[in-house]
Amino acid sequence: MTIRARLLWLTFGLVVPLVMVGFFNLWNSRNASRAQLNESIERQADLAATAFEQWIKAQQQTLLTVSDLANSNPNNAALRDYLNSIVKTRPNWLDVQIVNSDGEVILKQSAKKWNLQTTSVTTLKEEIERKKSFVIMTEQVGDENLRLISLALPLPDGNFVVARIDGASASAIFSQLELPEENIIAVFDGNNQLLYRSRVSPEQLSLDVGNTPLLSALQGKSASVIEVESPYDKIRRVYGLARIEAANCIVAVGVPSARLYEPAQAQFTRQLLLSLLITSLAVLAAFLISRSIVEPMRILTRAARAFGAGDLTVRTEVEINGAVRELGLTFNQMAEQIARREEKLKELDSLKSEFVASVSHELRTPLTTIKTLTRVLQRAQITDQERAEYLETIAAECDRQIEFVQNLLDLSRIESGAYKTKLSATDVAGLLQTIVASQQNTARTRNLKLELNLPEKTLPPAVTDATALRRIVASLIENAVKYTAENGHIEICAATDNKHIRIEIADDGCGIADDDLPRVFEKFYRGKPLAATLTKSNENPLISDCLPVNETAGVGLGLYLVKSLVEQIEGDISVKSPAESYRCGTQFTLLLPVFNDSA
């Protein structure tokens, strides 16, 4: 899986649960808020039902008074006067009748301004006989668009009192509840017929809603809440329903769902949009972050592939900060190191080839000389003097071979850590005298003056290894002999400052070029002598006789072994060219620690 895919999955893994938790909390909050709103609607319906019940009881109380007067004497003047006062003083009472058990009207009083075509008395009589109690029914007067509430109360003698009241008069009791203007209040009788509804049009008065979900929500309960579409105006509302047991009526208070749940819905929508925005921003951020990582990684990958294909000059340019930039810088550093290492390997390979060629030359030349002289010795036509000279030459070449092989062995032992030195108090003066004496013959063969200068005061012993020190000094003298022309001068001096013994080997030979001085102690490195045309002077005419580097013997191991041996005996060595006591030549300075008896 790619880095981009991992980041996107990680983003979704973090954002989606957070969004889901947010929606879950919002959903719980919405449900809690909705439950509170439903409870409030239910209370409003219960309050409206209580008000309507009190209004019905007030109307019923009037009928009870009529019932009492009718029981005493149905035809008395007091009853007539009371019915007349009811119609006159109560504008909402449109008609009052006393009906006998046969359905005949005994006494009737109506408002003269209304010409009522009412429900037959027989229907009310049948309803009373069925319920044996107070009856409320509704009916519509089509000509006047009037909704009537018919009240019927049975009398003990089998007669019953009927009153018809204008349904619009119920609005007075509901207005006292101070409910919001957009709320709808409706009252239904026991037959699910509409007794009252605020803001109802004439064509809606006779609408049968008995089979709608609105009235079936109670299901025997005294109160309930339901969200349905109104059968009258097709507006979706939340209805609180309350049953009036005494009047066998149902009161419904409806609030538009949009107004009731709109804030919660708006909050839900805002949360949804905010979640989508956060998710989009998170995905975009993940994409940008992945791009900021992937694109530099692609650059690094291309650079690495090109580098692996052999293009050691390729580098990567990563400008972004952070770990990727550090990785790019590390890659560039690695590339630089590998490039330098390759250059070094090429140089070492060249040195190796040169070393192999030099070793081959160093081995072949003496062996050729030995072989040639051996063939000559096999002949009988040579004198004894010639034989002696040839044998001496063979012996010298053998010594040269042995020394060369010994140097190679010492090199291998030093680099492998097998070469061990034993530091102890060593008589430096005596050792120098022995070494100079052994080198005098070689110096004389080239007409060189080899001189040892020791201080008058006896030198203290040095902490060193006598064998290693002998090889160091001898190698430096041999090197001076090799690069000093005939009739030249080689001087070995020794001195002390109570802490170190200072040994100097100086010559007036060709010297070492300035560019070669820092590298003279490197393995396989062969420096170039100073050019004769640059160093020849009247004071030093011998310099012109120095041999070029390609004509001198050696493979570039002498000074490297010297440096390695000096480190083994814990000394220090340095080189100067020209030497301090000459206008030319080379001076090597060796420092050794003085042996301390108290230590």
XYZ file of C-alpha atoms in Angstrom, residues 12-287:
276
model
C -10.772 8.340 7.095
C -10.022 6.196 10.137
C -9.711 9.304 12.304
C -12.323 11.585 10.733
C -15.136 9.101 10.124
C -15.346 7.904 13.776
C -15.257 11.522 14.966
C -18.005 12.448 12.511
C -20.034 9.417 13.534
C -19.621 10.297 17.220
C -20.691 13.865 16.407
C -23.766 12.614 14.536
C -24.538 10.159 17.335
C -24.402 12.924 19.935
C -26.424 15.195 17.677
C -28.942 12.424 17.101
C -29.281 11.833 20.852
C -29.609 15.567 21.404
C -32.210 15.727 18.636
C -34.165 12.832 20.123
C -33.999 14.377 23.586
C -35.095 17.736 22.212
C -37.847 16.061 20.213
C -39.048 14.181 23.280
C -39.200 17.478 25.181
C -41.088 19.117 22.320
C -43.512 16.193 22.101
C -44.059 16.391 25.826
C -44.752 20.121 25.471
C -47.250 19.484 22.637
C -48.915 16.788 24.698
C -49.249 19.187 27.609
C -50.752 21.819 25.314
C -53.297 19.242 24.090
C -54.091 18.268 27.661
C -54.490 21.924 28.594
C -56.789 22.515 25.623
C -58.776 19.381 26.508
C -59.173 20.598 30.092
C -60.377 24.025 28.897
C -62.838 22.460 26.445
C -64.057 20.049 29.126
C -64.720 22.958 31.489
C -66.589 24.762 28.702
C -68.718 21.656 27.996
C -69.442 21.259 31.702
C -70.582 24.910 31.808
C -72.965 24.227 28.917
C -74.058 20.978 30.552
C -74.819 22.830 33.768
C -77.287 25.038 31.867
C -78.984 21.912 30.489
C -79.196 20.493 34.012
C -81.010 23.634 35.102
C -83.414 23.235 32.186
C -83.796 19.571 33.165
C -84.719 20.492 36.721
C -87.342 23.007 35.579
C -88.730 20.543 33.030
C -89.068 17.815 35.634
C -91.198 20.013 37.836
C -93.569 21.255 35.069
C -92.718 21.115 31.370
C -95.294 23.747 30.451
C -94.812 26.287 33.245
C -93.973 29.880 32.499
C -90.717 29.773 34.411
C -89.320 27.171 32.013
C -90.370 29.202 29.020
C -88.878 32.356 30.443
C -85.579 30.545 31.214
C -85.293 29.132 27.701
C -86.001 32.555 26.272
C -83.334 34.130 28.484
C -80.817 31.523 27.389
C -81.303 32.304 23.720
C -81.222 36.054 24.360
C -78.294 36.250 26.781
C -76.125 33.610 25.142
C -75.572 34.408 21.476
C -73.805 31.108 20.915
C -76.958 29.181 21.978
C -78.980 29.077 18.799
C -81.697 26.613 19.733
C -83.083 24.874 22.857
C -85.744 22.121 22.705
C -87.493 19.688 25.029
C -88.361 16.460 23.225
C -90.523 13.609 24.526
C -89.756 9.901 24.263
C -91.610 9.705 20.939
C -89.342 12.273 19.373
C -91.923 15.084 19.407
C -90.837 18.574 20.369
C -92.690 19.677 23.471
C -91.090 23.055 23.943
C -88.694 24.976 21.707
C -86.924 28.315 21.788
C -84.710 29.529 18.866
C -82.816 32.660 17.841
C -84.958 34.324 15.191
C -82.003 35.375 13.001
C -81.142 31.716 12.281
C -83.176 29.414 10.093
C -81.682 26.098 11.228
C -82.004 22.930 9.253
C -80.682 20.709 11.949
C -80.072 17.065 12.465
C -83.276 15.155 13.098
C -84.305 14.741 16.699
C -84.600 11.040 16.024
C -80.791 10.750 15.533
C -80.155 12.435 18.858
C -82.832 10.284 20.521
C -81.193 7.108 19.230
C -77.773 8.241 20.414
C -79.160 9.036 23.883
C -80.892 5.677 24.125
C -77.637 3.984 23.101
C -75.343 5.834 25.523
C -77.856 6.539 28.331
C -75.897 9.676 29.117
C -74.988 13.143 27.978
C -74.479 13.276 24.199
C -72.400 15.660 22.073
C -72.770 15.605 18.315
C -71.841 17.909 15.473
C -73.762 19.008 12.411
C -73.382 21.512 9.622
C -75.813 24.090 8.391
C -74.938 24.280 4.716
C -76.627 27.588 3.819
C -74.857 29.517 6.543
C -71.569 27.572 6.565
C -72.292 27.081 10.237
C -70.867 24.318 12.403
C -73.213 23.372 15.243
C -72.501 21.491 18.422
C -75.604 19.590 19.515
C -75.896 18.777 23.217
C -78.541 16.312 24.440
C -79.303 15.466 28.066
C -81.828 12.729 29.031
C -84.574 13.559 31.567
C -85.841 11.145 34.223
C -89.305 10.965 32.613
C -87.893 9.693 29.302
C -87.851 13.088 27.637
C -84.510 14.843 26.793
C -83.264 18.393 26.387
C -81.501 19.370 23.176
C -79.353 22.491 22.729
C -77.553 23.590 19.575
C -74.537 25.851 20.049
C -72.423 27.688 17.488
C -69.101 25.765 17.260
C -67.168 28.959 16.619
C -67.895 30.036 20.199
C -65.340 27.495 21.406
C -62.573 29.719 20.049
C -63.058 32.034 23.018
C -61.918 29.428 25.508
C -58.928 28.390 23.374
C -57.820 31.990 22.882
C -57.328 32.245 26.635
C -54.644 29.554 26.445
C -52.351 31.973 24.556
C -50.963 29.285 22.283
C -48.816 30.316 19.277
C -50.832 31.652 16.368
C -49.680 28.928 13.970
C -50.961 26.185 16.274
C -54.119 24.388 15.138
C -56.756 23.283 17.688
C -59.417 20.777 16.690
C -62.123 18.927 18.648
C -63.756 15.661 17.481
C -66.869 14.008 18.941
C -67.282 10.331 19.747
C -68.158 9.597 16.101
C -64.914 11.213 14.952
C -66.822 14.131 13.522
C -65.240 17.563 13.689
C -66.812 19.674 16.449
C -64.378 22.570 16.171
C -61.223 23.508 14.283
C -59.483 26.832 14.139
C -59.055 28.254 10.640
C -61.269 25.740 8.838
C -62.753 26.429 5.404
C -66.412 25.573 4.559
C -65.476 22.720 2.226
C -63.505 21.094 5.054
C -66.369 21.025 7.558
C -67.924 17.790 6.360
C -64.678 15.951 5.798
C -64.636 12.485 7.386
C -61.341 11.843 9.182
C -62.431 8.764 11.097
C -60.080 6.442 9.203
C -57.034 8.732 9.199
C -53.968 8.038 11.396
C -54.674 11.245 13.288
C -57.446 9.895 15.516
C -56.187 6.319 15.606
C -53.003 7.401 17.410
C -54.651 7.344 20.846
C -55.625 3.635 20.666
C -57.366 3.690 24.017
C -54.825 6.001 25.667
C -55.771 9.279 27.281
C -53.002 11.268 25.538
C -50.548 10.779 22.697
C -48.364 12.555 20.132
C -48.229 11.840 16.401
C -46.633 13.510 13.393
C -48.906 13.230 10.332
C -50.088 15.238 7.418
C -53.269 17.170 8.193
C -56.295 15.750 6.335
C -57.648 19.296 6.042
C -54.874 21.506 4.651
C -52.208 18.838 3.842
C -49.660 20.486 6.096
C -47.474 18.123 8.087
C -47.861 18.773 11.780
C -47.034 17.290 15.134
C -50.326 16.712 16.937
C -50.821 16.381 20.642
C -54.002 14.383 21.341
C -56.003 14.290 24.586
C -59.217 12.424 25.316
C -62.131 13.987 27.309
C -63.795 11.007 28.916
C -66.697 12.984 30.348
C -67.733 14.355 26.962
C -66.370 11.456 24.861
C -64.399 13.936 22.753
C -60.837 14.202 21.460
C -58.881 17.469 21.433
C -55.941 17.830 19.021
C -53.328 20.600 19.102
C -51.171 20.693 15.969
C -47.870 22.489 15.432
C -46.237 22.612 11.973
C -43.338 20.179 11.896
C -41.228 22.692 10.041
C -41.496 25.185 12.877
C -41.200 22.635 15.667
C -38.308 20.578 14.307
C -36.777 23.134 11.973
C -34.083 24.337 14.432
C -33.001 20.756 15.136
C -33.122 19.941 11.425
C -31.117 23.061 10.629
C -28.565 22.106 13.260
C -28.426 18.590 11.845
C -27.917 20.000 8.355
C -25.200 22.352 9.597
C -23.500 19.438 11.331
C -23.711 17.407 8.140
C -22.252 20.208 6.044
C -19.574 20.876 8.663
C -18.692 17.173 8.767
C -18.465 17.053 4.989
C -16.300 20.169 5.045
C -14.024 18.736 7.739
C -13.793 15.426 5.888
C -12.993 17.205 2.631
C -10.364 19.379 4.310
C -8.878 16.334 6.048
C -8.722 14.412 2.768
C -7.213 17.444 1.034
C -4.679 17.846 3.851
C -3.827 14.144 3.661
C -3.435 14.448 -0.099
